[in-house]
Coordinates of C-alpha atoms in Angstrom, one line a residue:
Chain A
M17 CA -25.3 44.9 31.5
S18 CA -22.1 43.0 31.3
E19 CA -21.0 40.6 28.6
E20 CA -18.4 37.9 29.0
V21 CA -15.8 37.4 26.2
R22 CA -14.9 33.7 26.0
A23 CA -12.1 31.9 24.2
P24 CA -13.3 30.5 20.9
L25 CA -10.5 27.9 21.0
A26 CA -7.8 26.6 23.3
G27 CA -4.3 28.1 23.1
N28 CA -1.9 30.6 24.6
I29 CA -2.6 34.3 25.0
W30 CA -0.3 35.9 22.5
E31 CA -1.4 39.5 23.2
V32 CA -4.1 41.4 25.0
T33 CA -4.7 44.4 22.8
V34 CA -7.0 46.4 25.1
A35 CA -6.7 47.7 28.7
V36 CA -9.3 48.0 31.4
G37 CA -11.3 51.1 30.9
D38 CA -10.9 51.1 27.1
K39 CA -14.0 51.7 25.1
V40 CA -14.5 49.1 22.3
E41 CA -16.8 48.8 19.4
E42 CA -18.4 45.5 18.2
D43 CA -15.8 43.4 16.2
D44 CA -12.8 45.3 17.6
E45 CA -9.9 43.0 18.3
L46 CA -9.5 42.3 22.1
V47 CA -7.1 39.4 22.5
I48 CA -4.9 37.2 20.2
I49 CA -4.8 33.5 21.0
E50 CA -2.0 31.5 19.6
A51 CA -2.8 28.0 18.7
L52 CA -0.9 25.6 16.3
K53 CA 1.5 28.5 15.6
M54 CA -1.3 30.6 14.3
E55 CA -2.5 33.9 15.7
N56 CA -6.2 33.9 16.2
P57 CA -7.8 37.3 17.0
V58 CA -10.8 37.4 19.3
Y59 CA -13.2 40.1 18.5
A60 CA -15.7 42.0 20.7
P61 CA -19.2 40.4 20.6
C62 CA -20.7 43.9 21.3
G63 CA -19.6 47.4 22.0
G64 CA -18.8 48.5 25.5
V65 CA -16.1 49.3 28.1
V66 CA -13.6 46.8 29.2
K67 CA -14.4 46.2 32.8
E68 CA -12.1 43.4 33.8
I69 CA -9.4 41.3 32.0
K70 CA -9.0 37.8 33.3
V71 CA -5.9 36.8 31.3
K72 CA -2.4 38.1 30.5
K73 CA 0.2 37.5 27.9
G74 CA 1.6 33.9 28.0
D75 CA -1.4 32.4 29.8
Q76 CA -2.8 29.1 28.6
V77 CA -6.5 29.1 28.1
Q78 CA -9.0 26.3 27.5
E79 CA -11.9 26.7 25.1
D80 CA -14.7 28.7 26.5
A81 CA -12.5 30.2 29.3
I82 CA -13.6 33.7 30.2
L83 CA -11.1 36.2 28.8
M84 CA -12.6 39.5 29.8
I85 CA -15.8 41.2 30.8
L86 CA -17.2 44.1 28.8
E87 CA -19.8 46.5 30.2
Chain B
M16 CA 49.8 11.6 -11.6
E17 CA 48.1 9.0 -9.4
F18 CA 47.1 11.7 -7.0
L19 CA 45.6 13.7 -9.9
H20 CA 43.5 10.6 -10.8
S21 CA 42.3 10.2 -7.2
M22 CA 40.8 13.7 -7.3
G23 CA 37.2 13.8 -8.3
I24 CA 37.6 16.8 -10.6
L25 CA 38.5 14.7 -13.6
A26 CA 35.3 12.6 -13.3
I27 CA 32.9 15.6 -13.3
T28 CA 30.2 15.2 -16.0
P29 CA 27.4 17.5 -17.1
S30 CA 25.0 15.4 -15.1
T31 CA 27.1 15.9 -11.9
I32 CA 26.9 19.6 -12.4
I33 CA 23.1 19.5 -12.9
M34 CA 22.7 17.5 -9.7
W35 CA 24.8 20.0 -7.7
S36 CA 22.7 22.8 -9.1
I37 CA 19.5 21.0 -8.0
G38 CA 21.0 20.6 -4.5
L39 CA 22.1 24.2 -4.4
V40 CA 18.6 25.4 -5.5
L41 CA 17.0 23.4 -2.6
I42 CA 19.5 24.9 -0.1
Y43 CA 18.8 28.3 -1.5
L44 CA 15.0 27.8 -1.2
A45 CA 15.4 26.5 2.3
I46 CA 17.5 29.4 3.5
N47 CA 16.1 32.4 1.5
K48 CA 12.5 31.3 1.1
Q49 CA 12.2 29.3 4.3
F50 CA 10.8 26.5 2.1
E51 CA 10.5 23.5 4.5
P52 CA 14.0 24.3 5.7
L53 CA 14.3 21.4 8.2
L54 CA 14.1 18.9 5.4
L55 CA 15.1 20.7 2.2
L56 CA 18.4 22.0 3.7
P57 CA 19.8 18.6 4.6
I58 CA 18.3 17.1 1.4
G59 CA 19.9 19.7 -0.8
F60 CA 23.3 19.3 0.9
G61 CA 23.0 15.5 0.7
I62 CA 22.4 15.8 -3.1
V63 CA 25.5 17.9 -3.5
V64 CA 27.9 15.7 -1.5
A65 CA 26.5 12.4 -2.8
N66 CA 27.3 13.6 -6.3
L67 CA 31.0 14.5 -5.7
P68 CA 32.9 11.9 -7.8
G69 CA 35.6 10.1 -6.0
A70 CA 34.2 10.7 -2.5
N71 CA 32.1 7.5 -2.8
L72 CA 29.8 8.5 -0.1
M73 CA 27.1 6.3 -1.6
Q74 CA 29.5 3.4 -2.1
E75 CA 27.7 0.2 -1.1
D76 CA 28.8 -1.1 2.3
T77 CA 31.3 1.6 3.0
G78 CA 30.0 5.0 2.0
L79 CA 28.8 7.1 5.0
L80 CA 25.6 8.3 3.3
W81 CA 24.9 4.8 2.0
L82 CA 25.1 3.5 5.5
F83 CA 22.7 6.2 6.7
Y84 CA 20.3 5.3 3.9
H85 CA 20.6 1.6 4.2
F86 CA 20.2 1.3 8.0
G87 CA 17.9 4.3 8.3
I88 CA 15.5 4.0 5.5
E89 CA 15.9 0.6 3.8
W90 CA 15.7 -1.0 7.2
E91 CA 12.5 1.0 7.8
I92 CA 13.8 2.6 11.0
I93 CA 13.5 6.4 10.4
P94 CA 10.0 6.9 9.0
P95 CA 8.3 4.9 11.7
L96 CA 10.3 6.6 14.4
I97 CA 9.3 10.0 13.0
F98 CA 5.7 8.7 13.3
L99 CA 6.5 8.1 17.0
G100 CA 7.3 11.7 17.4
L101 CA 4.3 12.8 15.4
G102 CA 2.1 10.6 17.5
A103 CA 3.5 12.3 20.6
M104 CA 2.6 15.7 19.1
T105 CA -0.9 14.7 18.1
D106 CA -4.1 15.6 19.9
F107 CA -6.8 13.3 18.8
G108 CA -9.3 15.4 20.7
P109 CA -10.7 17.4 17.7
M110 CA -11.2 14.2 15.8
L111 CA -12.9 12.3 18.7
R112 CA -15.2 15.2 19.3
Q113 CA -16.8 14.8 16.0
P114 CA -15.9 11.3 14.8
R115 CA -17.7 11.9 11.5
L116 CA -14.8 14.1 10.5
I117 CA -12.7 11.0 10.1
F118 CA -14.5 10.4 6.8
L119 CA -13.0 13.6 5.5
G120 CA -9.5 12.4 6.2
A121 CA -10.4 9.3 4.1
G122 CA -12.1 11.4 1.4
A123 CA -8.9 13.4 0.9
Q124 CA -7.0 10.3 -0.1
L125 CA -8.9 10.4 -3.4
G126 CA -6.0 12.0 -5.1
V127 CA -3.7 9.1 -4.1
Y128 CA -5.9 6.5 -5.8
V129 CA -6.8 8.7 -8.8
T130 CA -3.2 9.5 -9.5
F131 CA -2.2 5.9 -9.1
F132 CA -4.7 5.0 -11.8
I133 CA -3.7 7.8 -14.1
A134 CA 0.0 7.1 -13.8
H135 CA -0.4 3.4 -14.5
S136 CA -3.1 3.4 -17.1
F137 CA -2.2 6.5 -19.2
M138 CA 1.4 7.2 -18.6
G139 CA 2.9 3.8 -18.5
F140 CA 4.4 3.8 -15.1
S141 CA 4.7 0.4 -13.4
L142 CA 2.1 -0.4 -10.6
A143 CA 4.8 0.0 -7.9
E144 CA 6.0 3.4 -9.4
S145 CA 2.4 4.6 -9.8
A146 CA 1.6 3.9 -6.2
T147 CA 4.7 5.7 -5.1
I148 CA 3.8 8.7 -7.2
G149 CA 0.1 8.6 -6.0
I150 CA 1.0 8.7 -2.4
I151 CA 2.5 12.2 -2.9
G152 CA -1.2 13.3 -2.8
G153 CA -1.4 12.3 0.9
A154 CA 1.1 15.1 1.6
D155 CA 2.9 13.0 4.2
G156 CA 6.7 13.0 3.9
P157 CA 7.5 10.0 6.1
T158 CA 4.8 7.8 4.6
T159 CA 5.9 8.7 1.1
I160 CA 9.5 7.8 1.9
F161 CA 8.4 4.6 3.7
L162 CA 6.4 3.4 0.7
A163 CA 9.0 4.5 -1.9
S164 CA 11.8 2.6 -0.1
K165 CA 9.8 -0.6 -0.4
L166 CA 8.1 -0.2 -3.8
A167 CA 10.3 2.0 -5.9
P168 CA 13.6 3.1 -4.3
Q169 CA 14.7 4.6 -7.5
L170 CA 12.0 7.3 -7.1
L171 CA 12.5 7.9 -3.4
G172 CA 14.5 11.1 -3.5
L173 CA 12.2 12.5 -6.2
V174 CA 8.9 11.8 -4.6
A175 CA 10.2 13.0 -1.2
V176 CA 11.2 16.3 -2.7
A177 CA 7.9 16.5 -4.5
A178 CA 5.9 15.8 -1.3
Y179 CA 7.8 18.2 0.8
S180 CA 7.7 20.9 -1.8
Y181 CA 4.0 20.6 -2.3
M182 CA 3.6 20.7 1.5
A183 CA 5.4 24.0 1.6
L184 CA 3.1 25.2 -1.2
V185 CA -0.1 24.2 0.6
P186 CA -1.1 27.9 1.2
I187 CA -0.8 28.5 -2.5
I188 CA -2.2 25.3 -4.0
Q189 CA -5.3 24.8 -1.8
P190 CA -7.1 28.1 -1.6
P191 CA -8.1 28.4 -5.3
I192 CA -9.6 24.9 -5.1
M193 CA -11.4 25.6 -1.9
R194 CA -12.9 28.8 -3.3
L195 CA -13.9 27.1 -6.6
L196 CA -15.7 24.3 -4.9
T197 CA -17.6 26.1 -2.1
T198 CA -20.2 28.8 -2.1
D199 CA -19.9 31.9 0.1
R200 CA -22.7 30.6 2.2
E201 CA -21.0 27.3 2.8
R202 CA -17.8 29.0 3.8
R203 CA -19.7 30.9 6.4
I204 CA -21.0 27.8 8.2
R205 CA -20.1 27.9 11.8
M206 CA -19.7 24.5 13.3
H207 CA -21.0 23.1 16.6
K208 CA -18.5 21.9 19.1
G209 CA -19.6 18.3 19.3
R210 CA -19.3 16.2 22.4
T211 CA -16.8 16.4 25.2
V212 CA -13.9 14.0 25.1
T213 CA -12.6 12.5 28.3
Q214 CA -8.9 11.8 29.1
R215 CA -9.8 8.2 29.5
E216 CA -11.0 8.1 25.9
K217 CA -7.9 9.7 24.7
I218 CA -5.8 7.0 26.4
I219 CA -7.9 4.1 25.2
F220 CA -8.1 5.4 21.6
P221 CA -4.4 4.8 20.5
V222 CA -4.4 1.3 22.0
V223 CA -7.7 0.2 20.4
T224 CA -6.9 1.9 17.1
A225 CA -3.5 0.3 16.9
I226 CA -4.9 -3.1 17.4
T227 CA -7.8 -2.6 15.0
L228 CA -5.9 -0.9 12.2
I229 CA -3.0 -3.3 12.3
L230 CA -5.3 -6.3 12.2
L231 CA -7.0 -4.8 9.2
V232 CA -4.0 -3.5 7.3
P233 CA -0.9 -5.4 8.7
A234 CA 1.4 -3.8 6.1
A235 CA 0.8 -0.4 7.7
A236 CA 1.9 -1.7 11.1
P237 CA 5.3 -0.1 11.4
L238 CA 3.8 3.4 10.9
I239 CA 0.6 2.9 12.8
A240 CA 2.2 1.1 15.8
M241 CA 4.8 3.9 16.3
F242 CA 2.2 6.6 15.8
M243 CA -0.1 5.2 18.4
L244 CA 2.7 4.5 20.8
G245 CA 3.9 8.1 20.6
N246 CA 0.3 9.2 21.2
L247 CA 0.0 6.9 24.2
F248 CA 3.2 8.4 25.6
K249 CA 1.5 11.8 25.4
E250 CA -2.0 11.0 26.6
S251 CA -1.0 8.6 29.4
G252 CA 0.6 11.5 31.3
V253 CA 3.0 9.2 33.1
V254 CA 6.0 9.3 30.7
N255 CA 6.4 12.9 29.9
R256 CA 10.1 12.4 29.5
L257 CA 9.6 9.9 26.7
S258 CA 6.9 12.0 25.1
E259 CA 9.1 15.1 25.2
T260 CA 12.1 13.2 23.8
A261 CA 10.1 11.7 21.0
Q262 CA 8.7 15.1 20.0
N263 CA 11.9 17.1 20.3
E264 CA 15.4 15.6 20.5
L265 CA 14.6 12.3 18.8
M266 CA 12.6 14.0 16.1
N267 CA 15.5 16.4 15.4
I268 CA 18.0 13.7 15.2
L269 CA 15.9 11.7 12.9
T270 CA 15.2 14.7 10.7
I271 CA 19.0 15.1 10.2
F272 CA 19.4 11.5 9.1
L273 CA 16.3 11.5 7.0
G274 CA 17.1 14.6 5.1
V275 CA 20.7 13.7 4.3
S276 CA 19.7 10.1 3.4
V277 CA 16.9 11.2 1.1
G278 CA 19.2 13.7 -0.6
S279 CA 21.9 11.1 -1.1
T280 CA 19.6 8.8 -3.1
M281 CA 19.4 11.4 -5.9
N282 CA 21.9 11.1 -8.7
G283 CA 22.1 11.8 -12.4
D284 CA 20.9 8.3 -13.3
N285 CA 17.6 8.3 -11.4
F286 CA 16.9 12.0 -11.4
L287 CA 17.7 13.3 -14.8
R288 CA 15.1 11.4 -16.7
K289 CA 12.3 12.8 -18.7
E290 CA 9.7 11.2 -16.4
V291 CA 10.8 13.5 -13.6
I292 CA 8.6 16.3 -14.9
Y293 CA 5.7 14.0 -15.2
I294 CA 6.2 12.8 -11.6
F295 CA 6.1 16.4 -10.4
I296 CA 2.9 17.1 -12.4
L297 CA 1.3 13.9 -11.2
G298 CA 2.2 14.7 -7.6
L299 CA 0.6 18.1 -8.0
V300 CA -2.5 16.5 -9.5
A301 CA -2.7 14.1 -6.6
F302 CA -2.5 16.9 -4.1
M303 CA -5.2 18.9 -5.9
V304 CA -7.6 16.0 -6.3
S305 CA -7.1 15.1 -2.6
T306 CA -8.0 18.6 -1.6
A307 CA -11.1 18.5 -3.8
G308 CA -12.0 15.0 -2.5
G309 CA -12.2 16.2 1.1
I310 CA -14.2 19.2 0.2
L311 CA -16.7 17.3 -2.0
L312 CA -17.2 14.6 0.6
A313 CA -18.0 17.2 3.2
K314 CA -20.6 18.7 0.8
L315 CA -22.0 15.2 0.2
M316 CA -22.3 14.6 3.9
N317 CA -24.1 17.9 4.3
L318 CA -26.9 16.5 2.1
F319 CA -27.7 13.9 4.8
T320 CA -27.2 15.8 8.0
H321 CA -28.8 18.7 9.8
D322 CA -25.6 19.7 11.7
K323 CA -23.8 21.1 8.7
I324 CA -20.1 20.8 8.2
N325 CA -18.2 23.7 6.8
P326 CA -16.8 22.1 3.6
L327 CA -13.6 24.1 3.8
I328 CA -12.4 21.7 6.5
G329 CA -12.5 18.9 4.0
A330 CA -9.4 20.4 2.4
A331 CA -7.5 19.7 5.7
G332 CA -8.0 16.0 5.0
V333 CA -4.6 16.0 3.3
S334 CA -2.1 15.2 6.0
A335 CA 0.0 18.3 5.9
V336 CA -0.3 19.0 9.6
P337 CA -1.1 21.6 10.7
M338 CA -0.5 23.7 7.5
S339 CA -3.7 22.8 5.8
A340 CA -5.7 23.3 9.0
R341 CA -4.3 26.8 9.1
V342 CA -5.2 27.4 5.5
V343 CA -8.8 26.4 6.3
Q344 CA -8.9 28.9 9.2
K345 CA -7.6 31.7 6.9
E346 CA -10.1 31.0 4.2
A347 CA -13.0 30.8 6.6
A348 CA -11.9 34.1 8.3
R349 CA -11.8 35.9 4.9
V350 CA -15.6 35.7 4.8
D351 CA -16.4 35.7 8.5
K352 CA -13.6 36.8 10.9
K353 CA -15.5 35.4 13.9
N354 CA -15.6 31.8 12.5
Y355 CA -12.9 29.7 14.2
L356 CA -12.5 26.5 12.2
L357 CA -8.9 25.8 13.1
M358 CA -9.6 23.1 15.7
F359 CA -12.4 21.6 13.7
A360 CA -10.0 21.3 10.7
M361 CA -7.5 19.4 12.9
G362 CA -10.0 16.5 12.9
P363 CA -9.7 15.6 9.2
N364 CA -6.1 16.7 9.3
I365 CA -5.1 14.0 11.9
A366 CA -7.4 11.5 10.2
G367 CA -5.6 12.2 7.0
V368 CA -2.3 11.2 8.4
I369 CA -3.7 7.8 9.4
G370 CA -5.6 7.6 6.1
T371 CA -2.4 8.1 4.1
A372 CA -0.6 5.5 6.2
I373 CA -3.4 3.1 5.5
A374 CA -3.3 3.9 1.8
A375 CA 0.4 3.0 1.9
G376 CA -0.3 -0.2 3.7
I377 CA -2.9 -1.2 1.1
F378 CA -0.5 -0.5 -1.7
L379 CA 2.2 -2.6 0.0
T380 CA -0.2 -5.5 0.6
L381 CA -1.2 -5.5 -3.0
L382 CA 2.0 -4.7 -4.8
Q383 CA 5.0 -5.8 -2.8
K384 CA 6.8 -8.7 -4.2

């Protein structure tokens, strides 16, 4: 079963802290979104393996954009 | 001998030296502590050079800094133009998504009015001075300067420094009040996104709001008109050049003139008075009461609604944009790291800017001679 990780708020991708194939636990930090000069970490909604990353550093994302897919 | 007399050195007094020290402390805070450096650095330097005897930089009609102050601030040019830039930087989206959050921006003006009342009734300040002191609680530099220049120019430098200092201290002043007034459960409230805002709404909003607010509070017109024009530049999407200039180059130029002019108004006569300490304390009270006002209003609104508001965002009703919204996010994340309140907090934050401008307009209407 795969799980989409979505952006909780609009902003710029400051950093992607995981790579495809990484195993993550629930609440691990996946991506940092910069908004209003503040770094907002996005955490894993569940444990799994990073299957696909849809964004890279510097990208602008809208709220609810899909950031990555966990499996 | 004549040359010796033309030198300022002979005219140095203890109060000159104290003023230099104050200027130097602000410069130090700006550089070493990054304490609102964009403003406190030029303000600090302005204080030092305006208090060099013999230089006459504040000489009426001829002094360079007097000219900056006179045409920039007394003529009401700089603060409204700064509002133009702020308008161009502002996204009303978070506020329009949940229009009820506007009330929190109004609730957080509580400190302005409470402090006005305290300063006048219990501390003997005149009505005009009390209003100027109270507006510090709105945490809005340009509005504070705008009001002071019209009601109590003798306090201008002082209230500006107080307002900018407290803004820099938002992350220290607000959290204890936020923790005191909310329960752990309230801090964990996750908010719903609200409705979607279309681009058309974002374009119509500044126009309609400018017309409505200015008709209601004409005295706030200079600030509101420029703010909404700047916002229309941004949202219209057809004048990006103007929008960019208002946000960046123009803003930077204005900041230079504003800082130096504000600093230049401060001298031994108006700064070294025993009231100064009271004004700083009252400013802090205003700020704290405003923070509390926003939070308590959010809690009150929660009594009547199913879709709960996280009361922390009420603290962002003070117009320190976006510092207080960031503080809200940090406080919420302390108890639930997956709670993203930042954008919600921007709603009251932006409403607070307008709320403070309106408060200033009301004071002007009632008190200006």
